[in-house]
Tab-separated table of C-alpha atoms in Angstrom:
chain	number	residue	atom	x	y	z
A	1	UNK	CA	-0.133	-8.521	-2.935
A	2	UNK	CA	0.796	-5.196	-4.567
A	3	UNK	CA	3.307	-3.091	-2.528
A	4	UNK	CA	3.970	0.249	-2.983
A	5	UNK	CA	7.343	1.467	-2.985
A	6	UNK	CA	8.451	3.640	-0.092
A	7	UNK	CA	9.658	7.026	-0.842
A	8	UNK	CA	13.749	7.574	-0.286
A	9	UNK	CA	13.577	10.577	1.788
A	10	UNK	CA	17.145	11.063	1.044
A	11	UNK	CA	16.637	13.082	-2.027
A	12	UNK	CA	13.722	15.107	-0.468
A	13	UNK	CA	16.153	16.326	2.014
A	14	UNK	CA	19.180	16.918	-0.100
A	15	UNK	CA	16.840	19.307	-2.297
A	16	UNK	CA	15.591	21.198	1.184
A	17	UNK	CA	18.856	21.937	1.803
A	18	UNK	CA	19.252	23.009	-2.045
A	19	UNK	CA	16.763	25.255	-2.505
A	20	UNK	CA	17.638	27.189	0.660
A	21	UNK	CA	20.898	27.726	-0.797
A	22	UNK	CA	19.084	28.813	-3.980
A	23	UNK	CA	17.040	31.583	-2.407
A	24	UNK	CA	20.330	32.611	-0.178
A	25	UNK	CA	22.632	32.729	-3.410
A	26	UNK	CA	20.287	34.778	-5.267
A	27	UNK	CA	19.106	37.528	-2.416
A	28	UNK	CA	22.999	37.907	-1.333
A	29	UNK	CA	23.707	38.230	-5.211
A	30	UNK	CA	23.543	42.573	-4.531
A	31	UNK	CA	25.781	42.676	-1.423
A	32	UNK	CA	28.404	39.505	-1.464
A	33	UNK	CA	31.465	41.715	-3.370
A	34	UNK	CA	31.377	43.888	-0.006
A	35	UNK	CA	30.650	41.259	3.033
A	36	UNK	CA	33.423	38.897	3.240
A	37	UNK	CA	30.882	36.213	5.196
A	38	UNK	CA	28.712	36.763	2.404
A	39	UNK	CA	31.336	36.178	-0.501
A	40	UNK	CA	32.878	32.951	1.339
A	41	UNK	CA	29.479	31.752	1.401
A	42	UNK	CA	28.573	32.570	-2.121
A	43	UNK	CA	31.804	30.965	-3.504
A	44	UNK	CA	30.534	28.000	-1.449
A	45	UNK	CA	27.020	28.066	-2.747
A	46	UNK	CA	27.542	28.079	-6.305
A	47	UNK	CA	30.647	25.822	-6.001
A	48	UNK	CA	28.069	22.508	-5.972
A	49	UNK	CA	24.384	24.203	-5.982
A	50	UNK	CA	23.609	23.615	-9.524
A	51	UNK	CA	25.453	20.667	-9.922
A	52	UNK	CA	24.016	18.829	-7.139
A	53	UNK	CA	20.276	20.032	-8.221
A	54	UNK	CA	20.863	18.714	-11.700
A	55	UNK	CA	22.318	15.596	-10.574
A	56	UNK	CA	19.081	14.888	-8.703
A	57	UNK	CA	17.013	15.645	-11.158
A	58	UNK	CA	19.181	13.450	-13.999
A	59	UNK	CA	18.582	10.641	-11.022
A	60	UNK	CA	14.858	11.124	-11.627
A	61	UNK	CA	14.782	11.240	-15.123
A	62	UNK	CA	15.821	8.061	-16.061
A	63	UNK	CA	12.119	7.101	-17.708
A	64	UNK	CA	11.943	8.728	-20.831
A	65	UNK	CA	8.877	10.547	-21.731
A	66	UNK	CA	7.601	11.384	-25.526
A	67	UNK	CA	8.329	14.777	-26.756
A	68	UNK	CA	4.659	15.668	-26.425
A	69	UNK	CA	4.723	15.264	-22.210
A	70	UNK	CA	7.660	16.925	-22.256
A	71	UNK	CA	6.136	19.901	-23.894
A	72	UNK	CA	3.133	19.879	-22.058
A	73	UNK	CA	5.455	19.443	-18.840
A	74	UNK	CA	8.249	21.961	-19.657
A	75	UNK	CA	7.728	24.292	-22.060
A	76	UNK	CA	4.202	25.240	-21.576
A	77	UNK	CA	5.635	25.934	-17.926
A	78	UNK	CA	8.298	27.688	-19.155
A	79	UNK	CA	5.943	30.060	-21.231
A	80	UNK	CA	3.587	30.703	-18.672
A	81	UNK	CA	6.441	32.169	-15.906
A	82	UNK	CA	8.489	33.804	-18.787
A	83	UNK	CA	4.741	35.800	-19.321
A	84	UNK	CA	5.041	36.179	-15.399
A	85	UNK	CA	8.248	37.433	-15.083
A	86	UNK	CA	7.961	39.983	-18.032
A	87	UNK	CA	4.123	41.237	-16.407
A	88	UNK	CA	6.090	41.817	-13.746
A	89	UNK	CA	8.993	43.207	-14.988
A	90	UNK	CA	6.874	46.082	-16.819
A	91	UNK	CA	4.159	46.579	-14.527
A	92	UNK	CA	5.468	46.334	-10.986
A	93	UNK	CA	9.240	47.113	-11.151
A	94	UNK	CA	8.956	49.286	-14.466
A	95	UNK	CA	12.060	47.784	-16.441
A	96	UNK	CA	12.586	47.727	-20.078
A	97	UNK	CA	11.589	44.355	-21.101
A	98	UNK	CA	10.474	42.386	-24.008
A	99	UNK	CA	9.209	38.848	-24.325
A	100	UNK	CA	11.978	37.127	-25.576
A	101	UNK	CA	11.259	33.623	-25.137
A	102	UNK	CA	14.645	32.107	-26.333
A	103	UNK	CA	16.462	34.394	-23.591
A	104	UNK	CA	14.895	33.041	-20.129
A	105	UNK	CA	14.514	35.745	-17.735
A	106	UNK	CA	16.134	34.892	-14.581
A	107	UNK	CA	16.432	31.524	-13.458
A	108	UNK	CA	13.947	30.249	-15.926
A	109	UNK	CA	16.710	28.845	-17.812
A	110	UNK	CA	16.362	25.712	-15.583
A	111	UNK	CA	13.218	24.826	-17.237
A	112	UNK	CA	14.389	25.103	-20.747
A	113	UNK	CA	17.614	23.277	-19.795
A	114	UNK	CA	15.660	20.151	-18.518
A	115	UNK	CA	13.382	19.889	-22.028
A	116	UNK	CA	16.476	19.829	-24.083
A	117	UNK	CA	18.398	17.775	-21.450
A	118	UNK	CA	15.713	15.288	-21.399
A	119	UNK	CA	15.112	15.279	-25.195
A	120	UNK	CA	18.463	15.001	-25.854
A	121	UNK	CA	19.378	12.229	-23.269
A	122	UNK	CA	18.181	9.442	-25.192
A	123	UNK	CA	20.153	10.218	-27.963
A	124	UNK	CA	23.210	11.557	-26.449
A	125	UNK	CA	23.435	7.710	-24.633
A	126	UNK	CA	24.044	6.152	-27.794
A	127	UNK	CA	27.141	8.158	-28.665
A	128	UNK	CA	30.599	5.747	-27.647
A	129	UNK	CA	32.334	7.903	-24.808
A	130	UNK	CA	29.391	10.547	-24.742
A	131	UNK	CA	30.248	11.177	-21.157
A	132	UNK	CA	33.900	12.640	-21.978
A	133	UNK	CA	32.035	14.137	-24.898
A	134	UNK	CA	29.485	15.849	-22.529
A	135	UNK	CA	32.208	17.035	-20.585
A	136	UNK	CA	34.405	18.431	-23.985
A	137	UNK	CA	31.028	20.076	-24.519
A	138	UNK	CA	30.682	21.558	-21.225
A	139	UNK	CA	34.495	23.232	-21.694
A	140	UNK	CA	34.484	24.171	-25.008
A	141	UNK	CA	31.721	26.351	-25.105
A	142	UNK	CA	33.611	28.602	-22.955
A	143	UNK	CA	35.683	29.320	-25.880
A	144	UNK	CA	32.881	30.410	-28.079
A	145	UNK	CA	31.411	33.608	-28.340
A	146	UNK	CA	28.014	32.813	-27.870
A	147	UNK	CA	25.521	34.938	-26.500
A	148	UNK	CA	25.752	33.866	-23.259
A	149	UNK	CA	21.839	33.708	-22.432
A	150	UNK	CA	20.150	32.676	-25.763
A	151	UNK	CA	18.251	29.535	-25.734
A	152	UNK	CA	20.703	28.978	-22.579
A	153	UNK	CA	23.147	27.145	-24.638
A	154	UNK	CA	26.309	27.668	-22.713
A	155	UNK	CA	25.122	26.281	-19.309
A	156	UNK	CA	23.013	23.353	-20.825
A	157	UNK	CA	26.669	22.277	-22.043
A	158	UNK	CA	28.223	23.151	-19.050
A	159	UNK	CA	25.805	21.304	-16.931
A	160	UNK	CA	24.681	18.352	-18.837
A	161	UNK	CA	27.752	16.128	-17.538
A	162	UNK	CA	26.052	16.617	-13.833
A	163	UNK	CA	22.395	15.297	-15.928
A	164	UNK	CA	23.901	12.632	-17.511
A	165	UNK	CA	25.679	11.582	-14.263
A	166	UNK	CA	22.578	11.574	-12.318
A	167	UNK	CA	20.614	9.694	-15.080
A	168	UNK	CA	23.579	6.670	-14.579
A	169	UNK	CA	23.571	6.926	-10.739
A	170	UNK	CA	22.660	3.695	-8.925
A	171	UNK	CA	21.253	4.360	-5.555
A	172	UNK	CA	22.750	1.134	-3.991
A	173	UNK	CA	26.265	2.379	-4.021
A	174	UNK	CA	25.089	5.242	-2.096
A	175	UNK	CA	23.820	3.183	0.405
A	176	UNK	CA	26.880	0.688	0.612
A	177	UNK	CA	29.417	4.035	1.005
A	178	UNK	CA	27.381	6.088	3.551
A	179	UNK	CA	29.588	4.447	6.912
A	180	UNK	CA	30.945	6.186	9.204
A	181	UNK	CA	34.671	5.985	7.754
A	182	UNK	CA	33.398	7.861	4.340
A	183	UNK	CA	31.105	10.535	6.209
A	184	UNK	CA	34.277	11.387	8.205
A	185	UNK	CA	36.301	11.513	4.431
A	186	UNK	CA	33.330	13.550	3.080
A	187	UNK	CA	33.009	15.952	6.221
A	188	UNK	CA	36.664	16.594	6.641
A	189	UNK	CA	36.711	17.308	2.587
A	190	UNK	CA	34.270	19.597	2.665
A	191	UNK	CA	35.773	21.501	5.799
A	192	UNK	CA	39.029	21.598	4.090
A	193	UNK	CA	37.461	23.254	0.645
A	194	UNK	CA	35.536	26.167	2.880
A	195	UNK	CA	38.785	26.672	5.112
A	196	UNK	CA	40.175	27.302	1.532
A	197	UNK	CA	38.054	29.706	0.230
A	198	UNK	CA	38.307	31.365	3.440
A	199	UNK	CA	42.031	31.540	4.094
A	200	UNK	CA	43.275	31.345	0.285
A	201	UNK	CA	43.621	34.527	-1.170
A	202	UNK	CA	44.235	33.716	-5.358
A	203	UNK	CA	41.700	32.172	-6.013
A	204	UNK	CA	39.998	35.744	-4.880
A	205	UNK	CA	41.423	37.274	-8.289
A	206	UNK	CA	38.735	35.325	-10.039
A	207	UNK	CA	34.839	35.556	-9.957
A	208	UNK	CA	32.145	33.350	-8.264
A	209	UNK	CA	31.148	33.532	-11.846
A	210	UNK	CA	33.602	30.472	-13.150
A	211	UNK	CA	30.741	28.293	-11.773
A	212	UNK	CA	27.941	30.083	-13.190
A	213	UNK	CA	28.563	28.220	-16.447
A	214	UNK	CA	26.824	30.956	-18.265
A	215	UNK	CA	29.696	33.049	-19.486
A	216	UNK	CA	32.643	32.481	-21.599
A	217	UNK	CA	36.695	32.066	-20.911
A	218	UNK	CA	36.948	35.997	-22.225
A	219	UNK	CA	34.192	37.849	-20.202
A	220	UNK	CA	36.110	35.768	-17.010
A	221	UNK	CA	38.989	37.630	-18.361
A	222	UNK	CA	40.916	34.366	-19.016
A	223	UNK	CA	42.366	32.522	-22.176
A	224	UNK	CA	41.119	29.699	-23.625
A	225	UNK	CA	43.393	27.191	-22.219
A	226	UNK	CA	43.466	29.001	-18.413
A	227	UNK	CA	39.513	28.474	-18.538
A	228	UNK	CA	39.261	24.859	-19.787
A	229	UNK	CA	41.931	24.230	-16.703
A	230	UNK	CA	39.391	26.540	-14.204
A	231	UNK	CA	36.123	25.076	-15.847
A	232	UNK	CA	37.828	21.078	-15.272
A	233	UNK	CA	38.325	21.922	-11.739
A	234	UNK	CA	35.277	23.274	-11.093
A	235	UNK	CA	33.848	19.635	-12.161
A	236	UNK	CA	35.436	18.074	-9.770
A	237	UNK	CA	34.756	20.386	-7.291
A	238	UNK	CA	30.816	20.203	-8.659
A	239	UNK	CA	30.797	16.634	-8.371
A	240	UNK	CA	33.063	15.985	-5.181
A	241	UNK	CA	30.554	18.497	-3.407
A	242	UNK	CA	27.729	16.456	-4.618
A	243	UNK	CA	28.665	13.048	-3.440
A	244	UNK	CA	30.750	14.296	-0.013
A	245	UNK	CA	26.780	16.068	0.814
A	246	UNK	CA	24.746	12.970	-0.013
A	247	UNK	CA	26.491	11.032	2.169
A	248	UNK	CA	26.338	13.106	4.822
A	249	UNK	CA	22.152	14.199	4.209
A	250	UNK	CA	19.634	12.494	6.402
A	251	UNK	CA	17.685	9.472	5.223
A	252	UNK	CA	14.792	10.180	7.678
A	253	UNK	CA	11.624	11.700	7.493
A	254	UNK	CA	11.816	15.127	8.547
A	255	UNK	CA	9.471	18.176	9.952
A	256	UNK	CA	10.760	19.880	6.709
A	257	UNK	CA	10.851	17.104	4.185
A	258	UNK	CA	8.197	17.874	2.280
A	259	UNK	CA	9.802	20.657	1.408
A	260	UNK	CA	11.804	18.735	-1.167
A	261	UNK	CA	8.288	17.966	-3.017
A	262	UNK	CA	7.602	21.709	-3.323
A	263	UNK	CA	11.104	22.691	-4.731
A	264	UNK	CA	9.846	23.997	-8.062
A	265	UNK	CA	7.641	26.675	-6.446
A	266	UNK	CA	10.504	28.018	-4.101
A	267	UNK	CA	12.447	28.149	-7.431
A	268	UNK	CA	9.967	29.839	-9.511
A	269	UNK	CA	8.562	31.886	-7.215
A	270	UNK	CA	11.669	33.287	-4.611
A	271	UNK	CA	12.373	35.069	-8.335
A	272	UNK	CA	9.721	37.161	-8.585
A	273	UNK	CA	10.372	38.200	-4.697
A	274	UNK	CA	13.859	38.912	-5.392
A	275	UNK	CA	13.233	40.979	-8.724
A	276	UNK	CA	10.847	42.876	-6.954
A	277	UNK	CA	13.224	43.770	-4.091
A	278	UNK	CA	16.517	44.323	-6.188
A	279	UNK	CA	14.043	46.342	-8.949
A	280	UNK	CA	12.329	48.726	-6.328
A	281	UNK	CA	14.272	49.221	-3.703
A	282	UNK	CA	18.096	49.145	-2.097
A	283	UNK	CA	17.540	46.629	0.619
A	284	UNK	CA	19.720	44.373	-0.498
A	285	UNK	CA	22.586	46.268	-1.314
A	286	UNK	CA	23.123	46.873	2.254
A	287	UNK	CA	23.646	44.235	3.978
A	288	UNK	CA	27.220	45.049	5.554
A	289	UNK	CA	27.701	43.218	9.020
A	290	UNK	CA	27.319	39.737	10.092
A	291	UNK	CA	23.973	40.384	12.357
A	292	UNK	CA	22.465	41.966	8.949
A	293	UNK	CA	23.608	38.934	7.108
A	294	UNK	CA	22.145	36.066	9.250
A	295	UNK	CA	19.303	38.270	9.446
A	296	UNK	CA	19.257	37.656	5.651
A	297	UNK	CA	19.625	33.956	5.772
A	298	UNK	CA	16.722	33.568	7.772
A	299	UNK	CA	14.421	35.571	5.719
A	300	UNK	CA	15.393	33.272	3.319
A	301	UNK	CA	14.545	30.362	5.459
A	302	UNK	CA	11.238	31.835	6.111
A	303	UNK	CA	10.859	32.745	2.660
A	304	UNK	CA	11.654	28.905	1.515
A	305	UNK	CA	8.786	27.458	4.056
A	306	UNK	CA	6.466	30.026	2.957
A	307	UNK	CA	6.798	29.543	-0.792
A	308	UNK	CA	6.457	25.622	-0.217
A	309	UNK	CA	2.498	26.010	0.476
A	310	UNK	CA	0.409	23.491	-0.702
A	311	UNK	CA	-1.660	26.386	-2.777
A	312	UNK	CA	1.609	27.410	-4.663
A	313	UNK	CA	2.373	24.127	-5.276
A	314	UNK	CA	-1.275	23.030	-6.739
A	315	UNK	CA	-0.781	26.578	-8.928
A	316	UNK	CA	2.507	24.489	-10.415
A	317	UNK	CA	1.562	20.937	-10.823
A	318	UNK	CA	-1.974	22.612	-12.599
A	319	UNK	CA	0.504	24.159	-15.003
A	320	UNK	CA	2.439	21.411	-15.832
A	321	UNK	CA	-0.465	19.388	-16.499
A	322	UNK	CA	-1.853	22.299	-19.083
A	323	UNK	CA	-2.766	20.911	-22.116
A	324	UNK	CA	-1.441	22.575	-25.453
A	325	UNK	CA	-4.588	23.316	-26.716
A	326	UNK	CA	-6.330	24.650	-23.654
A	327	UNK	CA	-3.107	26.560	-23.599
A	328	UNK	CA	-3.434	28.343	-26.418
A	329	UNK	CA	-6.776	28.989	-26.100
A	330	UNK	CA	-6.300	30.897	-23.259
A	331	UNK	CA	-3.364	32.851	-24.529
A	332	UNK	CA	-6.114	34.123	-27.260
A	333	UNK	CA	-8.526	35.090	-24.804
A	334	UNK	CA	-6.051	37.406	-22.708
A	335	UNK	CA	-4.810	38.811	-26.677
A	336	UNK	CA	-1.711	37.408	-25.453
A	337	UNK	CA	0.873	37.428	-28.957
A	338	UNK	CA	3.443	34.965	-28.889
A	339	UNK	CA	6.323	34.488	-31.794
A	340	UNK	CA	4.776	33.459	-34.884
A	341	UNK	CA	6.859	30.035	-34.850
A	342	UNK	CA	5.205	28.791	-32.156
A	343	UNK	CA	1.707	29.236	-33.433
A	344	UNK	CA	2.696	27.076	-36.441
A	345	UNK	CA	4.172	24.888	-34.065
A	346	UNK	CA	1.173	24.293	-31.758
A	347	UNK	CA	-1.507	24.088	-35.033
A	348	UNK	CA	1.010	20.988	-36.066
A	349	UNK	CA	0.682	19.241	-33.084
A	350	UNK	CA	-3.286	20.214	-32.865
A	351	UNK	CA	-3.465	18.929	-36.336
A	352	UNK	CA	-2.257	15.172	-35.203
């Protein structure tokens, strides 16, 4: 008798909780510098966001897929919001904008990081050692000088240890380690690392941006060997943060676990929101007391359950399902011009 496997609701929490921080991260990006709740909460945020969302999503990518789903599933996506994003950009909020498709506007980098992450992956795993090599990746590129946004490079390095670690995870140990002995370890850890950022003044001379893994050792204003030490640390912190939450998340079935099935529209979509807001108005520049900043939390809340509809979610799944040539035909009818590379690309893979 066929069974069918039950879902671990363990991960579909642990991205609810994500993808709230996401939203709050990005709509306290304007005011943070001037709030002190707000900048002890942003050093939190980014501290293990990013790391922890592309842990889980190396943990779900251990089947490898052929280049062609991964177009069809990726970069077609990516395509389709980068056309989003820039309509908006140059309708709506009126900014200066091209298409440039190997610079992801806003946090579409995330897609394009997951193609070459999961194209790569294969490969990368036969390499001896390729974790420490991931991870010499990761700090190295700080010492380049890189544009810091094209193609993404510099925080697909910087990240790919967390993908990589997520594609080895075995669930089991999880399961063995969440007692009560390591939730009080992980708890108390985690309360000692926020008491820090709140009481510790130093580590105030740097940015939020060391964990950004966008930008390079001089734009942080550090040397090269000062921001391989900083950039190491913030691993550990990364994947400490990672492991202390999941044993602390809830493996039940929640009112808001669903949620964590609708995490790519709240990511796609909180964007366009949040360039609208920070484009046309000043609303989020002023966010000074503590009443105005939980205020701002749970609009962000809201904003989370309301971009996890079902109908947003159908718009996203129908998009990652587009196939290349429908695509394209489409982009034709709306006289849509893309780079010249990737029509030759697409008439090669029509071709086969």
């Amino acid at each position: 008798m066929k069974t069918t496997k039950q879902r671990d609701y363990l991960f579909d929490n642990y991205k609810v909780f994500l993808i709230v921080l996401v939203v709050i991260g990005h709509f306290i990006e304007q005011s943070y510098e001037y709030n002190s709740f707000l900048y002890t909460l942003k050093w939190l945020i980014v501290s293990f966001h990013m790391p922890a969302f592309i842990f889980i999503s190396g943990y779900f990518s251990k089947r490898e897929l052929s280049f062609k789903t991964l177009f069809r599933k990726l970069v077609i996506p990516y395509i389709v919001y980068e056309l989003i994003y820039y309509l908006l950009y140059i309708i709506i909020i009126h900014k200066s904008t091209r298409l440039y498709l190997m610079y992801p506007k806003f946090s579409l980098w995330y897609i394009l990081a997951l193609f070459i992450w999961r194209l790569l992956t294969p490969y990368v795993k036969k390499l001896p050692h390729y974790m420490m090599l991931s991870v010499a990746a990761g700090l190295l590129i700080g010492c380049s000088s890189i544009p810091d946004n094209f193609l993404s490079i510099p925080r697909v390095l910087v990240f790919f240890p967390f993908f990589l670690a997520g594609t080895l995870f075995d669930r089991d140990i999880l399961t063995k380690l969440r007692n009560r002995k390591n939730q009080f370890l992980a708890l108390t850890g985690i309360i000692a690392f926020t008491s820090f950022l709140i009481l510790e003044p130093l580590h105030k001379n740097l940015s939020p941006k060391i964990f950004y893994g966008r930008y390079n050792y001089n734009y942080l204003g550090q040397g090269s060997l000062e921001g391989i030490l900083c950039r190491m640390i913030c691993y550990a912190i990364g994947f400490g943060m990672t492991f202390a939450i999941a044993l602390l998340i809830s493996e039940k079935k929640n009112q808001y676990s669903y949620i964590g099935t609708r995490t790519m529209a709240v990511y796609l979509f909180h964007g366009l929101i949040y360039s609208y807001l920070k484009g046309c108005t000043n609303i989020l520049q002023n966010v000074n007391t503590l009443f105005e900043s939980i205020l701002l939390i749970l609009f962000c809340i809201l904003l989370t359950i309301a971009l996890s509809s079902s109908q947003l979610t159908t718009f996203t799944n129908t998009v990652s399902n587009l196939h290349l040539r429908d695509f394209m035909a489409h982009l034709t009818d709306y006289n849509i011009i893309l780079p010249e590379h990737v029509y030759r690309y697409s008439n090669r893979r029509l071709a086969h």
